[in-house]
PDB file of C-alpha atoms in Angstrom:
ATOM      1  CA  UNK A   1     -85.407  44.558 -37.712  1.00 36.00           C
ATOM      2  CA  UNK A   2     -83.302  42.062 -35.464  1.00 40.00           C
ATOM      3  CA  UNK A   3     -82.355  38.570 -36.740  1.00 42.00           C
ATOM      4  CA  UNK A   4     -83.437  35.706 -34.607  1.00 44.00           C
ATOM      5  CA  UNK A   5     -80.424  33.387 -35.717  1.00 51.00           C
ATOM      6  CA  UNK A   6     -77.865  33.169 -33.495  1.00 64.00           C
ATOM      7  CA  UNK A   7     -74.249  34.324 -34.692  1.00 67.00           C
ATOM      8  CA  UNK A   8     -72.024  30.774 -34.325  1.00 75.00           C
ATOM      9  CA  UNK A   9     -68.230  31.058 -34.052  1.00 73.00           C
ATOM     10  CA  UNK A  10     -66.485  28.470 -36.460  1.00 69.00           C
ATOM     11  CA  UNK A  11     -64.988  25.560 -34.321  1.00 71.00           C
ATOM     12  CA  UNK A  12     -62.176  25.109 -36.636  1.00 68.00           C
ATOM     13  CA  UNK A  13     -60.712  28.805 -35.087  1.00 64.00           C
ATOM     14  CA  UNK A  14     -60.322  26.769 -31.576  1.00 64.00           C
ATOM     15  CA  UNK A  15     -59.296  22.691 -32.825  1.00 64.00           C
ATOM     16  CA  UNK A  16     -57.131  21.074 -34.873  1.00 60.00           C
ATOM     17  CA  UNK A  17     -59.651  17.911 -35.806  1.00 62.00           C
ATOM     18  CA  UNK A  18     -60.767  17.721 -39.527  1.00 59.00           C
ATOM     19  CA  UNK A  19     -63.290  15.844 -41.258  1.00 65.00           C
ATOM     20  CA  UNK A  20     -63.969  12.724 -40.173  1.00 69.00           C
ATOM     21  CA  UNK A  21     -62.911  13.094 -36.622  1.00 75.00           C
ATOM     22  CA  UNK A  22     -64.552  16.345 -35.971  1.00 86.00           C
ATOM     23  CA  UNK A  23     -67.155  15.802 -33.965  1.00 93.00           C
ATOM     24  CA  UNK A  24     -68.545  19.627 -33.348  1.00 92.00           C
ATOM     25  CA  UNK A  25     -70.466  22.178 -35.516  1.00 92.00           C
ATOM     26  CA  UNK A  26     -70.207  25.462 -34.145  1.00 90.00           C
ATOM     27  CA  UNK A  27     -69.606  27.124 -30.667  1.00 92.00           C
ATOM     28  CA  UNK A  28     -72.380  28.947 -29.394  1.00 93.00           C
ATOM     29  CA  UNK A  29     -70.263  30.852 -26.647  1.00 93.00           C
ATOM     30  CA  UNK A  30     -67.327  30.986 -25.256  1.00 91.00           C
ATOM     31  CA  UNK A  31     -65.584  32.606 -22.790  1.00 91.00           C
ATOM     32  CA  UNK A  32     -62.432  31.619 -20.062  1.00 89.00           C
ATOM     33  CA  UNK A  33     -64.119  29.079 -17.828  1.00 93.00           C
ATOM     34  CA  UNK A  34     -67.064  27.745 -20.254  1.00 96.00           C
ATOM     35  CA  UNK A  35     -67.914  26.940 -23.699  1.00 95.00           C
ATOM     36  CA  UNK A  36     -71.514  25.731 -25.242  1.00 96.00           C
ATOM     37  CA  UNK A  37     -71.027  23.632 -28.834  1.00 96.00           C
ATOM     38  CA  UNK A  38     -73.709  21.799 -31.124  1.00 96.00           C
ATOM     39  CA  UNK A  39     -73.174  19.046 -33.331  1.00 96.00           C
ATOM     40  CA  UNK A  40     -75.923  17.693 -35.407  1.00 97.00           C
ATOM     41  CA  UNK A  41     -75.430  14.070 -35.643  1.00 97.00           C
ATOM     42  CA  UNK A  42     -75.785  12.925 -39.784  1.00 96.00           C
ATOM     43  CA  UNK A  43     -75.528   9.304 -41.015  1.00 96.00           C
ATOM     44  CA  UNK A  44     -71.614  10.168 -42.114  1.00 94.00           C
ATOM     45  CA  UNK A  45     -70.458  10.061 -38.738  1.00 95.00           C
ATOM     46  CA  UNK A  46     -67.668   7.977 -38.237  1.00 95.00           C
ATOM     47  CA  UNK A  47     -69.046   6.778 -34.880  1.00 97.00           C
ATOM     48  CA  UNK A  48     -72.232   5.917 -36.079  1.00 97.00           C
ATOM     49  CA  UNK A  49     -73.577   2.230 -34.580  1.00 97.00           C
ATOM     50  CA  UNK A  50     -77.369   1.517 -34.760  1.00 96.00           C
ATOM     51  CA  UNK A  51     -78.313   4.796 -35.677  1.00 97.00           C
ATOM     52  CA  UNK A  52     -77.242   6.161 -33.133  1.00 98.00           C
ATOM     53  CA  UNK A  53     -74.248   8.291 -31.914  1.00 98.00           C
ATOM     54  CA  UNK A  54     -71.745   5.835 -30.270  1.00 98.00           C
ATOM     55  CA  UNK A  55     -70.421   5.952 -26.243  1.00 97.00           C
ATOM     56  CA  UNK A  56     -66.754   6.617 -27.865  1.00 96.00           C
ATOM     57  CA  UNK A  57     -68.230   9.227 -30.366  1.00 96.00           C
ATOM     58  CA  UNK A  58     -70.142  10.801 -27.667  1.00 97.00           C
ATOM     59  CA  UNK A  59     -67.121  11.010 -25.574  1.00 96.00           C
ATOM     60  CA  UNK A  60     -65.039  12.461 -28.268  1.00 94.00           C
ATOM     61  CA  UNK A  61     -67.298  15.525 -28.789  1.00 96.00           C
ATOM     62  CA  UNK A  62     -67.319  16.445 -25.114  1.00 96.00           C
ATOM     63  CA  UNK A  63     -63.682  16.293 -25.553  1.00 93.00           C
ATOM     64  CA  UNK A  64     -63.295  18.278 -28.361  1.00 91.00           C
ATOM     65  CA  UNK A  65     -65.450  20.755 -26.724  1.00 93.00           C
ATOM     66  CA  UNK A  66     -63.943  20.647 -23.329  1.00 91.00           C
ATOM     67  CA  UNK A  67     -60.418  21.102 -25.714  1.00 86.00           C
ATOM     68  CA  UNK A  68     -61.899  24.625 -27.054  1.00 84.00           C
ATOM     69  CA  UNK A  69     -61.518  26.381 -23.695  1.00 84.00           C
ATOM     70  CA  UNK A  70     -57.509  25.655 -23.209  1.00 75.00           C
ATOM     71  CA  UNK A  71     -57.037  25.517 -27.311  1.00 72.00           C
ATOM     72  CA  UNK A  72     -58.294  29.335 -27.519  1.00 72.00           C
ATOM     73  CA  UNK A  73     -54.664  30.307 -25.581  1.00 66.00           C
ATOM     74  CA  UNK A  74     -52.958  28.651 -28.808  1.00 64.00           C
ATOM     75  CA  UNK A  75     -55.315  29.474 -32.006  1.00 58.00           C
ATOM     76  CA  UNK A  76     -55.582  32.565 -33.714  1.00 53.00           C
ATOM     77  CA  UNK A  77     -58.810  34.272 -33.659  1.00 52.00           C
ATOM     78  CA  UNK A  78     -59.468  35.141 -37.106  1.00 50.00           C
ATOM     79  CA  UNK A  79     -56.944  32.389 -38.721  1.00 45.00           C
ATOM     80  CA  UNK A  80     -54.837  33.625 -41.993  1.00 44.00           C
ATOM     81  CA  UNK A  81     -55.300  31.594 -45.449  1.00 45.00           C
ATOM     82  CA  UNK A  82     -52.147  29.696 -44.865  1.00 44.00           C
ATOM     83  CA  UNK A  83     -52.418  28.501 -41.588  1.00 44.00           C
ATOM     84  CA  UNK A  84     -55.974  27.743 -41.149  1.00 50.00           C
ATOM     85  CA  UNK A  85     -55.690  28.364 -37.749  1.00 49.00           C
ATOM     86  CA  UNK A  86     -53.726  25.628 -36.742  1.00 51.00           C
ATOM     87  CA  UNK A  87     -50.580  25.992 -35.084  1.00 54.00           C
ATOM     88  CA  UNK A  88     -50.049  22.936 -34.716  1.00 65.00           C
ATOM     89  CA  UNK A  89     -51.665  21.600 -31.563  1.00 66.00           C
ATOM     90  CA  UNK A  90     -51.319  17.878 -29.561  1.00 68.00           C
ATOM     91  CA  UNK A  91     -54.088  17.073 -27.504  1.00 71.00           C
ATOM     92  CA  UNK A  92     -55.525  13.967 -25.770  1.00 73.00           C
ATOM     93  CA  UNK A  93     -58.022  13.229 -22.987  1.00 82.00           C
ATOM     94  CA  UNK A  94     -55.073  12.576 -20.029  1.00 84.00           C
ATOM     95  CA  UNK A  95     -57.766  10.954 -17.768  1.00 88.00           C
ATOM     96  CA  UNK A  96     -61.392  10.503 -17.772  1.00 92.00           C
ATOM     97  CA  UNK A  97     -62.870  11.507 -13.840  1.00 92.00           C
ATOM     98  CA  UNK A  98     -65.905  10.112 -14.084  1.00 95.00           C
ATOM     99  CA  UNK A  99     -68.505   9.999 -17.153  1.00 96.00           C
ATOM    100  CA  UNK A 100     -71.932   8.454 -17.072  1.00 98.00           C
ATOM    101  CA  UNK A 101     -73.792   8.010 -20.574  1.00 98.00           C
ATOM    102  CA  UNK A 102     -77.534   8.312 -19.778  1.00 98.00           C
ATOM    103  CA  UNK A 103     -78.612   7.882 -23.675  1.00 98.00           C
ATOM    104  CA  UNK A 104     -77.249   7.428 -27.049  1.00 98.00           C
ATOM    105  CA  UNK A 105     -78.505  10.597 -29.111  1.00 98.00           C
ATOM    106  CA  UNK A 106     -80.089   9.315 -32.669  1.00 98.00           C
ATOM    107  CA  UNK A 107     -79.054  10.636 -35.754  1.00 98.00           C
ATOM    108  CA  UNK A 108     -80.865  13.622 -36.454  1.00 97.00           C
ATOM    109  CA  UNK A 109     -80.196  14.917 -32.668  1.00 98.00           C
ATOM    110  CA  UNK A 110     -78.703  18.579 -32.041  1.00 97.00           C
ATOM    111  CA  UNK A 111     -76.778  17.979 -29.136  1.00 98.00           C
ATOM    112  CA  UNK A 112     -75.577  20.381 -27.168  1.00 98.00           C
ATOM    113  CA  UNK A 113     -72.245  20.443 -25.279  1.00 98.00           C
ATOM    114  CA  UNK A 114     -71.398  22.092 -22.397  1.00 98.00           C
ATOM    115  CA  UNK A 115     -67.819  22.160 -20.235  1.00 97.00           C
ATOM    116  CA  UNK A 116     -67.046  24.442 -17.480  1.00 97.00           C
ATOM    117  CA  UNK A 117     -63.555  24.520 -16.191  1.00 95.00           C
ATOM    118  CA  UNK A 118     -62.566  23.553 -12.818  1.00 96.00           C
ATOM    119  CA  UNK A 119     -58.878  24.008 -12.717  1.00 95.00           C
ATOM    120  CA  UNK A 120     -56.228  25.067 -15.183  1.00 90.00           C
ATOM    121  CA  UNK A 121     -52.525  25.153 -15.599  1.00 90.00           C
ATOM    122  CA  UNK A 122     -51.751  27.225 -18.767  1.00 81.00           C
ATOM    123  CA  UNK A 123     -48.058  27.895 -19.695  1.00 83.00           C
ATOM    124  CA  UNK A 124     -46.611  29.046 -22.990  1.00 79.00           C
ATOM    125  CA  UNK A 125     -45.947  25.488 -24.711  1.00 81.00           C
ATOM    126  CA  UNK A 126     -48.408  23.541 -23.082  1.00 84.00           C
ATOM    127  CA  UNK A 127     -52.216  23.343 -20.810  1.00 82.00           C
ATOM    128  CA  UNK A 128     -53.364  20.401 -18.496  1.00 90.00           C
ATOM    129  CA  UNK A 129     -56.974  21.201 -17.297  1.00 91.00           C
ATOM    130  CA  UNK A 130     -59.652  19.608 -16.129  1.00 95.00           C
ATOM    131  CA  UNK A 131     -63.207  20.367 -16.919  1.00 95.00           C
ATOM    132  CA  UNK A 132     -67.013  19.154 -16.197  1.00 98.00           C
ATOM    133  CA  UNK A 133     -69.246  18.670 -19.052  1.00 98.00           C
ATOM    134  CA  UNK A 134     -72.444  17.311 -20.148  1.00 98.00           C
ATOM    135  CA  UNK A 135     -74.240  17.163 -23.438  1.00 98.00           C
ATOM    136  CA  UNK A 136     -77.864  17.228 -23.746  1.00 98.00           C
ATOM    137  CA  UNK A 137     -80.592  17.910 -26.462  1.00 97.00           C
ATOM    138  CA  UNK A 138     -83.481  19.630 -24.971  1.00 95.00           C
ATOM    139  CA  UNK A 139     -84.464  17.950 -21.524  1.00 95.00           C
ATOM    140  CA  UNK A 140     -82.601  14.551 -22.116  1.00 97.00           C
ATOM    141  CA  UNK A 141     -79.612  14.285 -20.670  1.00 98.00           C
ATOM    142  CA  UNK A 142     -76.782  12.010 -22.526  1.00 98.00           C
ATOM    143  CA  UNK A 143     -73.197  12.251 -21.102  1.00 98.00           C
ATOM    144  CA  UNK A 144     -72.178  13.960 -17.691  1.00 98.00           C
ATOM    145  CA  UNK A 145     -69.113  13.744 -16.264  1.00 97.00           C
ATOM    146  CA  UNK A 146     -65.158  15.263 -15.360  1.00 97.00           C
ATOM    147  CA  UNK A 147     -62.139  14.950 -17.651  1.00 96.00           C
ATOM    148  CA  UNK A 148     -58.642  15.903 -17.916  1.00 95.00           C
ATOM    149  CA  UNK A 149     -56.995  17.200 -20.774  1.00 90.00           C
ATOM    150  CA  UNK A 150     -53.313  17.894 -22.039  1.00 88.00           C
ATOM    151  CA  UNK A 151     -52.840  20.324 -24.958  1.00 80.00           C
ATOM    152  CA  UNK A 152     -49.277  20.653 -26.605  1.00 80.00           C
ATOM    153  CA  UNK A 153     -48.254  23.244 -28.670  1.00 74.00           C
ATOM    154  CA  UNK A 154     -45.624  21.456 -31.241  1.00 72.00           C
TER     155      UNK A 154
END
């Protein structure tokens, strides 16, 4: 007998963030060029503002997704006890392209993330890419739009 639940791949193996500033669940794939995350938004959220998920918050978690695709160079796939599988990482949104928020998800949303990557420079100590993404829940459409990133390994 198959399971129907899909098999999600722990966030934490791909990101430095912690609690309160993580702002994904789970990735649901992964590969060089794309990633797919979910994040269920709860009342605890930092960037909670009218019950709903805030531009800034919103922005954060397609970053943090978007970060996944050049953090996988630096983080260990299946982390050891000690390290958690941080090595000590430095990333920040370098430049924002172009993003367009269509809707504030309301808590209780599963939003999906998606970010492709457009162009990459990866070298030992450091990654500047820049990615499209877009993060959705079912048909509605919430955040589109191109950023650049800059990941540091310390």
């Amino acid at each position: 007998m198959m399971n129907s639940e899909k098999a999600y791949i722990d966030i934490k193996n791909y990101l430095p963030h912690l609690q309160p500033m993580l702002m994904v669940d789970a990735i649901e794939h992964i590969c060089l060029e794309r990633v797919l995350t979910h994040f269920e938004i709860k009342t605890d959220c930092i960037f909670i503002e009218d019950n709903c998920l805030s531009a800034s918050g919103l922005i954060e978690n397609a970053a943090q997704t978007c970060s996944s695709i050049s953090g996988q160079h630096y983080f260990d796939k299946e982390p050891s006890a000690e390290s958690q599988g941080n090595p000590g990482i430095l990333g920040f949104i370098s430049s924002i392209k172009k993003i367009t928020i269509h809707k504030l998800p309301e808590i209780g949303t599963k939003i999906q993330t998606e970010a492709i990557l457009i162009s990459q420079v990866q070298m030992p100590e450091y990654s500047i890419c820049t990615l499209k993404v877009t993060a959705y829940h079912l048909d509605t459409l919430f955040l589109e739009g191109e950023m650049n990133l800059f990941l540091q390994k310390n």
